[in-house]
Coordinates of C-alpha atoms in Angstrom, one line a residue:
M1 CA 131.7 141.7 112.1
F2 CA 130.1 145.0 112.4
G3 CA 126.6 146.5 113.3
T4 CA 124.5 149.3 112.2
K5 CA 121.4 150.8 113.8
R6 CA 118.5 151.7 111.5
G7 CA 115.2 152.8 112.9
G8 CA 115.9 151.4 116.4
L9 CA 116.8 148.0 115.0
L10 CA 120.4 146.6 115.1
T11 CA 121.5 144.9 111.9
I12 CA 124.5 142.7 112.2
K13 CA 126.6 141.9 109.2
L14 CA 129.0 138.9 109.2
S15 CA 132.1 139.0 107.2
E16 CA 133.2 135.7 105.4
S17 CA 136.0 135.2 108.0
D18 CA 133.5 135.6 110.8
L19 CA 131.0 133.3 109.1
W20 CA 133.4 130.5 108.3
P21 CA 137.0 131.2 109.7
G22 CA 139.5 129.4 107.6
K23 CA 136.8 127.7 105.5
E24 CA 135.7 128.1 101.9
S25 CA 133.6 131.1 101.1
P26 CA 129.9 131.0 101.9
A27 CA 129.4 132.2 98.4
Q28 CA 130.4 128.7 97.2
V29 CA 127.7 127.2 99.4
I30 CA 125.1 129.6 97.8
E31 CA 126.3 128.6 94.4
E32 CA 126.0 124.9 95.2
L33 CA 122.5 125.4 96.5
K34 CA 121.6 127.4 93.5
S35 CA 122.9 124.7 91.2
I36 CA 120.8 122.0 93.2
R37 CA 117.7 124.3 92.9
A38 CA 118.2 124.7 89.1
E39 CA 118.5 120.9 88.6
M40 CA 115.3 120.5 90.6
I41 CA 113.4 123.0 88.5
A42 CA 114.8 121.6 85.3
D43 CA 113.8 118.0 86.2
A44 CA 110.2 119.0 86.9
S45 CA 110.1 121.0 83.6
Q46 CA 111.3 118.2 81.6
S47 CA 108.7 115.9 83.1
A48 CA 105.8 118.3 82.4
P49 CA 104.1 115.8 80.0
R50 CA 104.1 113.2 82.6
L51 CA 103.0 115.6 85.4
D52 CA 100.0 116.5 83.2
Q53 CA 98.8 112.8 83.5
V54 CA 99.0 112.9 87.4
H55 CA 95.6 113.1 89.2
A56 CA 94.8 116.6 90.6
N57 CA 95.1 115.1 94.1
Y58 CA 98.9 114.5 93.5
R59 CA 100.0 117.2 91.1
D60 CA 102.0 119.2 93.7
S61 CA 103.2 115.9 95.3
A62 CA 104.6 114.5 92.1
R63 CA 106.5 117.7 91.5
N64 CA 107.8 117.5 94.9
L65 CA 108.9 114.0 94.3
L66 CA 110.9 115.1 91.2
H67 CA 112.5 117.8 93.2
Y68 CA 113.5 115.3 95.9
L69 CA 115.0 112.9 93.4
A70 CA 117.1 115.7 91.8
L71 CA 118.2 116.6 95.4
R72 CA 119.3 113.1 96.2
R73 CA 121.3 112.4 93.0
R74 CA 124.4 113.9 94.6
D75 CA 126.2 113.3 97.9
L76 CA 125.0 116.1 100.2
R77 CA 127.1 115.1 103.2
P78 CA 129.8 117.7 102.9
L79 CA 127.2 120.4 102.3
Q80 CA 125.0 119.2 105.4
L81 CA 128.0 119.6 107.7
R82 CA 128.8 123.1 106.5
L83 CA 125.2 124.1 106.9
A84 CA 124.9 122.4 110.4
A85 CA 127.9 124.3 111.7
L86 CA 126.0 127.6 110.9
G87 CA 122.9 126.2 112.8
L88 CA 121.0 126.2 109.6
S89 CA 118.8 123.4 108.2
S90 CA 121.0 120.6 106.9
L91 CA 118.3 119.6 104.4
G92 CA 117.8 116.4 106.4
R93 CA 114.1 116.8 106.8
A94 CA 113.2 118.2 103.5
E95 CA 111.3 115.2 102.1
S96 CA 107.8 116.7 102.1
H97 CA 108.7 120.2 101.1
V98 CA 112.0 120.1 99.1
L99 CA 112.0 123.4 97.1
A100 CA 110.7 125.4 100.1
T101 CA 113.7 124.1 102.3
V102 CA 116.3 124.9 99.7
D103 CA 114.7 128.4 99.2
A104 CA 114.6 129.1 103.0
V105 CA 118.3 128.2 103.4
L106 CA 119.2 130.3 100.5
E107 CA 117.3 133.3 101.9
I108 CA 119.1 133.0 105.2
L109 CA 122.4 132.8 103.5
Y110 CA 121.7 135.9 101.5
R111 CA 120.7 137.7 104.6
L112 CA 123.8 136.5 106.6
T113 CA 126.2 137.4 103.8
G114 CA 124.5 140.6 102.6
S115 CA 124.7 139.0 99.1
P116 CA 122.1 140.4 96.6
R117 CA 119.1 137.9 96.0
Q118 CA 119.4 136.2 92.7
A119 CA 116.4 136.1 90.2
I120 CA 114.5 132.9 90.8
A121 CA 113.5 130.7 87.9
P122 CA 109.8 130.6 87.3
E123 CA 108.2 127.6 89.2
A124 CA 104.9 126.9 90.8
A125 CA 104.7 128.0 94.4
P126 CA 106.8 125.7 96.4
I127 CA 105.1 123.4 99.0
D128 CA 105.9 124.8 102.4
F129 CA 106.3 122.7 105.6
E130 CA 102.7 123.0 106.7
T131 CA 101.4 122.1 103.2
G132 CA 103.7 119.1 102.9
E133 CA 102.6 117.7 106.2
R134 CA 98.9 118.4 105.3
L135 CA 99.1 116.7 101.9
L136 CA 100.5 113.5 103.4
A137 CA 97.8 113.5 106.1
D138 CA 95.1 114.0 103.6
H139 CA 96.3 111.3 101.4
T140 CA 96.6 108.9 104.4
E141 CA 93.1 109.7 105.5
A142 CA 91.7 109.1 102.0
M143 CA 93.2 105.6 102.1
F144 CA 92.8 104.5 105.8
G145 CA 89.9 106.8 107.0
P146 CA 90.3 109.1 110.1
A147 CA 93.0 108.4 112.6
K148 CA 92.2 107.1 116.1
P149 CA 92.6 109.6 119.0
A150 CA 96.1 109.7 120.2
R151 CA 97.3 107.3 117.5
R152 CA 98.4 108.6 114.1
V153 CA 99.6 105.2 112.7
R154 CA 96.9 102.9 111.6
I155 CA 96.8 99.1 112.2
M156 CA 96.0 96.6 109.5
V157 CA 95.2 92.9 110.3
T158 CA 95.4 90.0 107.9
M159 CA 92.3 87.8 108.2
P160 CA 92.6 84.1 108.9
S161 CA 90.2 81.8 107.3
E162 CA 88.2 81.6 110.6
A163 CA 87.1 85.2 110.1
A164 CA 84.6 84.0 107.4
D165 CA 82.7 82.0 110.1
D166 CA 83.7 83.7 113.3
Y167 CA 81.9 87.2 113.7
T168 CA 83.2 87.6 117.2
L169 CA 86.8 87.5 116.1
V170 CA 86.2 90.3 113.6
H171 CA 84.2 92.3 116.1
E172 CA 86.9 92.1 118.7
L173 CA 89.6 93.0 116.1
L174 CA 87.7 96.2 115.3
Q175 CA 87.0 96.9 118.9
R176 CA 90.7 96.6 119.9
G177 CA 91.9 99.1 117.2
M178 CA 92.0 97.5 113.8
D179 CA 91.8 100.2 111.0
G180 CA 92.2 98.0 108.0
M181 CA 91.0 94.5 107.3
R182 CA 93.4 92.7 104.9
I183 CA 92.0 89.9 102.8
N184 CA 94.7 87.8 101.0
C185 CA 93.3 86.5 97.8
A186 CA 96.0 83.7 97.7
H187 CA 93.8 82.0 100.3
D188 CA 90.1 81.1 100.6
D189 CA 87.6 82.1 97.9
A190 CA 85.0 84.8 97.1
V191 CA 82.3 83.2 99.2
A192 CA 84.6 83.3 102.3
W193 CA 85.8 86.9 101.4
A194 CA 82.2 88.1 101.2
R195 CA 81.4 86.6 104.7
M196 CA 84.4 88.4 106.1
I197 CA 83.4 91.6 104.7
E198 CA 79.8 91.1 105.8
H199 CA 81.0 90.5 109.4
L200 CA 83.2 93.7 109.2
R201 CA 80.3 95.9 108.1
R202 CA 78.0 94.5 110.8
A203 CA 80.7 95.1 113.5
E204 CA 81.2 98.7 112.2
Q205 CA 77.5 99.4 112.8
E206 CA 77.5 97.9 116.2
L207 CA 80.7 99.7 117.4
G208 CA 80.2 103.0 115.5
R209 CA 83.7 102.7 113.9
S210 CA 84.9 102.6 110.4
C211 CA 87.3 100.2 108.8
R212 CA 88.7 99.8 105.2
V213 CA 88.9 96.6 103.3
F214 CA 92.2 95.9 101.7
M215 CA 92.3 93.0 99.2
D216 CA 95.7 91.7 98.3
L217 CA 96.0 90.2 94.8
S218 CA 98.1 87.0 94.7
G219 CA 100.5 88.1 92.0
P220 CA 103.1 85.9 90.3
K221 CA 104.3 84.3 93.4
L222 CA 107.0 81.7 92.3
R223 CA 106.7 78.5 94.4
T224 CA 108.0 75.0 94.7
G225 CA 105.8 72.2 93.1
P226 CA 104.4 69.2 94.8
L227 CA 106.4 66.4 96.2
E228 CA 105.7 62.6 96.2
P229 CA 103.7 61.6 99.3
G230 CA 105.8 60.4 102.2
P231 CA 105.2 57.0 103.9
A232 CA 101.9 56.3 105.6
V233 CA 103.2 56.1 109.1
I234 CA 102.4 57.8 112.4
R235 CA 104.7 58.2 115.3
V236 CA 102.9 58.6 118.6
R237 CA 104.8 59.4 121.8
P238 CA 103.7 60.1 125.4
R239 CA 104.8 63.3 127.3
R240 CA 107.7 62.8 129.7
D241 CA 109.2 64.9 132.4
V242 CA 113.0 65.7 132.7
F243 CA 113.5 62.3 134.3
G244 CA 112.0 60.5 131.4
R245 CA 108.9 59.5 133.3
V246 CA 105.6 59.6 131.6
K247 CA 103.5 62.6 132.5
T248 CA 100.7 62.2 130.0
P249 CA 100.1 59.1 127.9
A250 CA 99.6 59.5 124.1
R251 CA 96.0 59.7 123.2
I252 CA 94.8 57.6 120.3
W253 CA 91.3 57.9 118.8
L254 CA 90.0 54.6 117.3
T255 CA 87.1 55.0 115.0
A256 CA 85.2 52.7 112.4
G257 CA 86.9 52.6 109.1
T258 CA 83.6 52.4 107.2
A259 CA 82.1 55.4 108.9
P260 CA 85.0 57.3 110.5
R261 CA 84.1 60.1 113.0
P262 CA 86.5 62.9 114.0
A263 CA 88.1 62.9 117.4
P264 CA 85.9 64.9 119.9
S265 CA 89.0 66.6 121.2
R266 CA 92.8 66.8 120.5
A267 CA 94.2 63.4 119.5
D268 CA 97.9 62.3 118.9
A269 CA 96.7 59.9 116.3
C270 CA 93.4 58.8 114.7
L271 CA 93.2 55.2 113.4
P272 CA 90.6 53.5 111.4
V273 CA 89.7 50.0 112.5
P274 CA 87.0 47.4 111.7
E275 CA 83.6 48.5 113.0
M276 CA 82.6 45.1 114.5
W277 CA 86.0 44.8 116.3
L278 CA 85.7 48.4 117.6
A279 CA 82.1 47.6 119.1
R280 CA 83.5 44.9 121.5
L281 CA 86.0 47.3 123.2
R282 CA 85.3 48.3 126.8
P283 CA 87.1 50.7 129.2
G284 CA 90.2 49.0 130.7
D285 CA 90.6 46.6 127.8
K286 CA 94.2 46.0 126.5
V287 CA 95.0 46.1 122.9
K288 CA 98.4 44.6 121.8
F289 CA 100.3 44.8 118.6
T290 CA 103.8 44.9 117.1
D291 CA 104.7 48.2 115.6
T292 CA 106.7 49.0 112.5
R293 CA 110.0 48.6 114.5
D294 CA 109.0 45.2 115.7
S295 CA 108.5 46.5 119.1
K296 CA 105.7 45.0 121.1
R297 CA 103.3 47.6 122.3
T298 CA 100.0 47.9 124.3
L299 CA 97.2 50.3 124.2
V300 CA 94.8 50.7 127.2
V301 CA 91.2 51.7 126.3
S302 CA 90.1 54.6 128.6
D303 CA 86.7 55.5 127.2
V304 CA 84.1 54.3 124.8
M305 CA 81.9 56.8 122.9
A306 CA 79.5 56.9 120.1
G307 CA 81.5 56.6 116.9
G308 CA 84.8 55.6 118.5
C309 CA 86.8 55.1 121.6
W310 CA 89.9 56.5 123.3
A311 CA 93.1 54.5 123.9
E312 CA 96.3 55.4 125.6
A313 CA 99.9 54.5 125.0
S314 CA 102.7 54.9 127.5
K315 CA 105.5 54.1 125.1
T316 CA 106.5 55.6 121.7
V317 CA 104.9 53.6 118.9
Y318 CA 105.2 53.7 115.0
I319 CA 102.0 52.7 113.3
D320 CA 101.2 52.0 109.6
P321 CA 98.4 50.4 107.7
G322 CA 97.9 46.7 108.1
I323 CA 99.2 46.4 111.6
V324 CA 97.2 43.7 113.5
L325 CA 95.5 44.8 116.7
R326 CA 94.8 41.9 119.3
H327 CA 91.9 42.6 121.7
E328 CA 92.7 40.4 124.7
R329 CA 90.0 39.9 127.1
E330 CA 89.1 36.5 128.9
G331 CA 87.0 34.5 126.5
D332 CA 87.4 37.0 123.7
D333 CA 90.5 37.1 121.6
R334 CA 89.7 38.9 118.4
E335 CA 91.9 40.7 115.8
G336 CA 91.4 43.9 114.0
V337 CA 93.5 45.4 111.2
I338 CA 94.4 49.1 111.0
G339 CA 93.0 50.6 107.8
A340 CA 94.3 53.4 105.5
I341 CA 96.4 56.1 107.1
P342 CA 97.0 59.4 105.2
P343 CA 100.6 59.7 103.9
T344 CA 102.9 62.0 105.7
E345 CA 104.1 65.3 104.1
N346 CA 107.4 64.8 102.2
A347 CA 110.4 67.1 102.4
I348 CA 113.8 67.3 100.7
D349 CA 116.7 67.4 103.1
L350 CA 119.3 69.9 101.8
Q351 CA 122.7 70.9 103.1
E352 CA 125.5 73.1 101.8
G353 CA 127.1 71.5 98.8
D354 CA 124.2 69.4 97.8
Q355 CA 122.7 69.5 94.3
L356 CA 119.0 70.2 93.6
I357 CA 117.3 69.9 90.2
L358 CA 114.4 72.4 89.5
T359 CA 112.2 71.2 86.8
R360 CA 109.8 73.0 84.4
N361 CA 106.9 70.7 84.9
L362 CA 104.8 70.2 88.1
E363 CA 105.3 66.4 88.4
P364 CA 105.7 65.5 92.0
G365 CA 109.4 65.8 93.0
R366 CA 111.2 63.6 95.4
P367 CA 114.2 63.6 97.8
A368 CA 117.6 62.5 96.7
T369 CA 118.3 58.7 96.4
R370 CA 121.5 57.5 98.2
N371 CA 123.4 54.2 98.4
G372 CA 124.1 52.3 101.5
A373 CA 127.2 54.5 102.2
G374 CA 124.9 57.7 102.1
Q375 CA 126.3 58.8 98.8
V376 CA 123.9 60.6 96.5
L377 CA 123.0 58.5 93.4
T378 CA 120.3 60.8 92.1
P379 CA 119.9 64.5 93.3
A380 CA 116.7 65.7 94.7
V381 CA 114.1 67.0 92.2
I382 CA 111.2 69.6 92.6
G383 CA 109.2 71.6 90.2
C384 CA 108.2 75.2 90.1
T385 CA 104.8 76.9 89.6
I386 CA 105.9 79.4 86.9
P387 CA 107.9 77.7 84.2
E388 CA 108.5 80.8 82.2
V389 CA 111.4 81.7 84.6
F390 CA 113.5 79.1 82.7
D391 CA 113.6 81.5 79.8
T392 CA 115.3 84.1 81.9
V393 CA 117.5 82.5 84.5
Q394 CA 121.3 82.3 83.7
F395 CA 124.4 80.5 85.0
G396 CA 125.9 81.9 88.1
E397 CA 122.7 83.7 89.4
S398 CA 121.6 83.1 92.9
I399 CA 118.3 81.5 94.0
C400 CA 116.7 81.2 97.4
F401 CA 113.9 79.1 98.8
D402 CA 111.4 79.4 101.7
D403 CA 112.1 83.1 102.6
G404 CA 115.9 82.6 102.3
K405 CA 116.2 79.6 104.5
I406 CA 117.9 77.8 101.7
C407 CA 120.1 79.5 99.1
G408 CA 121.9 78.2 96.1
M409 CA 123.7 79.1 92.8
I410 CA 122.5 78.1 89.3
E411 CA 125.1 75.8 87.9
K412 CA 123.5 74.9 84.6
V413 CA 120.3 75.8 82.7
E414 CA 118.8 73.2 80.4
T415 CA 115.5 73.3 78.4
E416 CA 113.4 71.4 81.0
R417 CA 115.5 71.8 84.1
V418 CA 117.9 74.0 86.2
L419 CA 120.7 72.5 88.2
I420 CA 121.3 74.2 91.5
R421 CA 124.2 73.9 94.0
I422 CA 123.2 74.7 97.5
T423 CA 125.4 77.3 99.0
R424 CA 123.8 78.1 102.4
T425 CA 121.5 76.5 104.9
R426 CA 121.4 76.6 108.7
L427 CA 123.8 74.3 110.5
G428 CA 122.6 70.7 110.1
G429 CA 120.6 71.4 106.9
E430 CA 117.2 72.5 106.1
K431 CA 114.0 70.8 104.8
L432 CA 112.5 72.0 101.6
R433 CA 108.9 71.4 101.2
A434 CA 106.1 71.8 98.5
D435 CA 104.6 75.3 98.0
K436 CA 107.5 77.3 99.4
G437 CA 108.5 80.6 97.9
I438 CA 111.3 80.9 95.3
N439 CA 113.3 84.2 94.9
L440 CA 115.6 84.9 92.0
P441 CA 117.1 88.2 93.1
E442 CA 119.6 88.5 90.2
S443 CA 117.4 87.3 87.4
N444 CA 115.8 89.6 85.0
L445 CA 112.3 88.2 85.4
R446 CA 109.6 89.7 83.2
L447 CA 106.5 88.3 84.8
P448 CA 103.3 90.3 84.6
A449 CA 101.9 91.4 88.0
L450 CA 98.4 90.3 87.0
G451 CA 98.1 86.6 86.2
A452 CA 95.0 84.6 85.2
K453 CA 94.0 84.2 88.8
D454 CA 94.4 87.8 89.7
L455 CA 92.1 88.9 86.7
E456 CA 89.5 86.5 87.8
D457 CA 89.7 87.6 91.5
L458 CA 89.7 91.3 90.3
T459 CA 85.9 91.0 89.4
F460 CA 85.1 90.5 93.1
V461 CA 87.9 92.9 94.4
A462 CA 86.8 95.8 92.2
K463 CA 83.3 95.5 93.5
H464 CA 84.0 95.1 97.3
A465 CA 87.5 96.4 98.2
D466 CA 88.2 99.9 99.4
V467 CA 91.9 99.3 98.5
V468 CA 93.6 97.0 96.0
E469 CA 97.1 95.7 96.8
L470 CA 99.2 94.9 93.9
S471 CA 101.6 92.1 94.7
F472 CA 105.1 92.0 93.1
A473 CA 104.7 95.4 91.4
N474 CA 107.9 95.7 89.3
C475 CA 107.4 98.4 86.8
S476 CA 105.0 101.1 85.6
E477 CA 103.4 98.8 83.1
D478 CA 102.3 96.6 86.1
V479 CA 100.6 99.6 87.6
E480 CA 99.0 100.6 84.3
S481 CA 97.6 97.2 83.9
L482 CA 95.9 97.3 87.3
Q483 CA 94.5 100.7 86.6
K484 CA 93.1 99.7 83.2
N485 CA 91.5 96.6 84.6
L486 CA 89.8 98.4 87.5
K487 CA 88.5 101.0 85.1
R488 CA 87.1 98.3 82.9
L489 CA 85.4 96.6 85.9
T490 CA 84.0 99.4 88.0
S491 CA 83.1 103.1 88.0
R492 CA 84.5 103.2 91.5
S493 CA 88.0 104.4 92.1
P494 CA 89.4 102.0 94.8
A495 CA 92.8 103.1 96.1
I496 CA 95.8 101.1 95.0
V497 CA 98.8 99.9 97.0
L498 CA 102.1 98.9 95.4
K499 CA 103.7 96.0 97.3
I500 CA 107.5 96.5 97.0
E501 CA 108.9 92.9 97.4
T502 CA 111.5 92.6 94.7
R503 CA 114.8 94.3 93.8
R504 CA 113.4 95.4 90.5
G505 CA 110.3 96.8 92.2
F506 CA 112.5 98.8 94.5
D507 CA 114.6 100.1 91.7
N508 CA 111.6 101.3 89.7
L509 CA 109.6 102.8 92.7
P510 CA 109.8 106.4 91.7
D511 CA 108.6 105.6 88.2
M512 CA 105.8 103.4 89.5
L513 CA 104.8 106.1 91.9
L514 CA 104.4 108.7 89.2
T515 CA 102.1 106.2 87.3
A516 CA 100.2 105.3 90.5
M517 CA 99.5 109.0 91.0
R518 CA 97.2 109.0 88.0
S519 CA 94.7 107.4 90.5
P520 CA 92.9 109.4 93.1
C521 CA 94.5 107.6 96.0
C522 CA 97.6 105.3 96.2
G523 CA 100.1 104.0 98.8
V524 CA 103.0 101.6 99.1
M525 CA 103.6 98.5 101.2
I526 CA 107.0 97.5 102.3
A527 CA 106.7 93.8 102.0
R528 CA 109.8 93.0 103.9
G529 CA 109.7 89.2 103.7
D530 CA 110.5 88.7 100.0
L531 CA 112.3 92.1 99.8
A532 CA 114.9 91.0 102.4
V533 CA 115.6 87.8 100.4
E534 CA 115.8 89.8 97.1
C535 CA 117.9 92.7 98.4
G536 CA 119.9 90.7 101.1
F537 CA 118.9 90.6 104.8
Q538 CA 121.9 92.9 105.6
R539 CA 120.6 95.6 103.3
L540 CA 116.9 95.6 104.4
A541 CA 117.1 98.4 106.9
E542 CA 118.8 100.7 104.2
V543 CA 116.2 99.7 101.7
Q544 CA 113.1 100.3 103.9
E545 CA 114.5 103.7 104.9
E546 CA 114.9 104.7 101.3
I547 CA 111.3 103.7 100.6
L548 CA 110.1 105.7 103.5
W549 CA 112.0 108.8 102.2
I550 CA 110.8 108.5 98.7
C551 CA 107.1 107.9 99.7
E552 CA 107.2 111.0 102.1
A553 CA 108.5 113.1 99.2
A554 CA 105.6 111.9 97.2
H555 CA 103.1 112.4 100.1
V556 CA 102.2 108.7 99.7
P557 CA 101.3 106.7 102.8
V558 CA 103.4 103.5 103.6
I559 CA 102.4 100.3 105.1
W560 CA 105.1 98.6 107.3
A561 CA 104.5 94.9 106.8
T562 CA 105.8 91.3 107.4
Q563 CA 106.7 89.7 110.7
V564 CA 105.5 92.6 112.9
L565 CA 105.0 91.1 116.4
E566 CA 105.0 87.7 114.7
M567 CA 106.1 85.6 117.8
L568 CA 103.3 87.5 119.9
A569 CA 100.6 86.7 117.3
K570 CA 101.7 83.1 116.9
E571 CA 103.1 82.1 120.3
G572 CA 101.6 84.6 122.6
M573 CA 104.9 86.1 123.8
P574 CA 106.9 88.8 121.8
T575 CA 110.6 89.0 121.5
M576 CA 112.3 92.2 122.7
A577 CA 113.6 92.6 119.0
E578 CA 110.1 92.6 117.6
I579 CA 108.8 95.2 120.0
T580 CA 111.6 97.6 118.9
D581 CA 110.7 96.8 115.3
A582 CA 107.0 97.6 115.9
A583 CA 108.1 100.8 117.5
M584 CA 110.0 101.6 114.2
G585 CA 106.9 101.1 112.3
D586 CA 105.8 104.5 113.8
R587 CA 107.8 105.9 110.8
A588 CA 105.2 104.7 108.5
E589 CA 101.4 105.5 108.2
C590 CA 100.2 102.0 108.8
V591 CA 101.6 98.8 110.4
M592 CA 100.3 95.4 109.3
L593 CA 99.9 92.4 111.5
N594 CA 99.7 88.8 110.2
K595 CA 97.3 86.3 111.4
G596 CA 97.9 84.0 114.4
P597 CA 96.1 82.5 117.4
H598 CA 97.1 85.5 119.6
V599 CA 96.4 88.2 117.1
L600 CA 93.8 89.9 119.4
N601 CA 96.5 90.4 122.0
A602 CA 99.0 91.6 119.3
V603 CA 96.5 94.4 118.2
L604 CA 96.4 95.6 121.9
V605 CA 100.1 95.5 122.2
L606 CA 100.7 97.3 118.8
D607 CA 98.2 100.0 119.7
D608 CA 99.9 100.7 122.9
V609 CA 103.4 100.8 121.4
L610 CA 102.3 103.1 118.6
R611 CA 100.5 105.5 121.0
R612 CA 103.8 105.7 123.2
M613 CA 106.0 106.2 120.2
Q614 CA 103.8 109.0 118.7
D615 CA 105.1 111.3 121.6
H616 CA 108.8 110.6 120.7
Q617 CA 108.9 110.4 116.9
S618 CA 107.3 111.8 113.8
K619 CA 108.7 110.4 110.6
K620 CA 112.5 111.3 110.8
S621 CA 112.1 113.9 113.4
A622 CA 112.6 113.3 117.2
M623 CA 109.8 115.0 119.2
L624 CA 111.1 116.5 122.3
R625 CA 108.3 116.1 124.8
E626 CA 109.1 116.4 128.5
L627 CA 111.7 113.8 129.5
R628 CA 110.8 112.0 132.7
L629 CA 114.5 111.2 133.4
A630 CA 115.2 114.9 133.4
R631 CA 112.2 115.7 135.6
A632 CA 113.1 113.0 138.1
R633 CA 116.5 114.5 138.7
R634 CA 116.1 117.9 140.4
A635 CA 118.9 119.7 142.3
E636 CA 118.5 119.3 146.0
P637 CA 119.6 122.1 148.4
G638 CA 122.6 120.2 149.7
D639 CA 123.9 119.0 146.4
A640 CA 126.5 121.7 145.9
A641 CA 127.9 121.3 149.4
D642 CA 128.0 117.5 149.0
G643 CA 129.8 117.8 145.6
G644 CA 126.8 116.5 143.7
A645 CA 126.4 117.3 139.9

């Protein structure tokens, strides 16, 4: 090491032995970075025709994405360690400004080593740190609108069906911090969707706030078909304390079978009975019968009202149509027969090792039939909603049902059916019901993202939505199809969001992003439910990180979705794990909540969590605000004498 003084400034020049004692020459690192840079420039140059198709809003972003993909094609960990040892950028935060980061590190290395600067290959001006941050912020605001004060990350809420008739719910969601209203086209209809949007626009005016409408196309969701109805039987039981004593009798609503009235409040069962027999009941009367188990039971009439009466049961009863009810009162001994009862929902019990037959048609399926010893005579059968998958699936591929609760392996593929061996359920087995999701993570499915229902719904969506969410986006052709249909239906340019929920969609994300960037505004949703099943639960954390990195390089906003604060929204109390998960959502530009009875409280909690995390984290960077723990511990005058730290 030596120094020279020129014009009052001291210039220090490090020799290679000073810079890296016992290590390889810094010149090698410079050459490696130059090689990386050359690959980045070459990739962007080769993709020039495709870059020309990108919308002007994303031209620089698309080039930065290509630079990032070139950078991440190699294992950078050894290079990162060498750069970090020098106190230089290890390239770990280069996503939004890749070329500028590499150029800055090269410039410092040239200065440190005194090496002559090399001629730089011609390239558009690199996106610097400030510009990269600004582009992502601009694209996020274009999709979601302005951010709330002190909260950069937006909150999206999925609308329940009640939002079509309950203006107060929509008003309170907006008041508590909702930035995006998500309408799932898999539920309700255009009339209900229009009322939801009408409620939102009214609430916006009253509160002076803005909120974007996101409409989620159903997409080719593969689901189980219908099942034969279960038996028409109702089990009714009272609530008991820990000692088995009755705390609250079961409440049964008796109503006329010819003109049934709904129960005025919560009922454990509603039973249709003859109108004339019902009219003779009085409070305190006893109704006796024998239930389906041949157990003698008694109901006590507690209240008589217009259209029906309440009766209470202090023992568990099993009731089916045709049971004879005897009204016993002195001088009046009449009988009434219970009328039709809706059949129960059927389900297939499955355990590891069981066989399941998946059929091409949608004829109602049924559980397995067994002999007296419990041995299976005929395996369980169920249909699937998209029979075209039978043309693609192969022997040995995996298949999952109901968000991965049940998994199996395809043992045989026939023309009209697929034989499946169940390989995983929870201990004790699992029930498979109708209309549950099916995932084929290893199958090369070629299903278009827009089905007949989506094209029909798109007429409404193109007119009313601010943002269109493309479910099960798997390839650039899916994105092109949505763009072409939107152009056909409207002169507006609603933003588009690619929902990444399959392994194929994840693998094709860069290609789909470059296609989506032909639109003025685009984003990505990490749909973690199906994605976890498709990629494997143990790999989900890794996959969602990679999606975040790729999208930041493209300056494209990300929506963090599925099961965020789910227990809080549904049960009213969050788990510790889901609070941590919600905090991790700060890495995205938006966090989505699903519907639930306690969703209003969930919005408040999520808003608070995101505001707190904003002081600590920005994308991949830790923000070093003042640490309370450090402030709380100050050296006292007597610490040194007492041997304190």
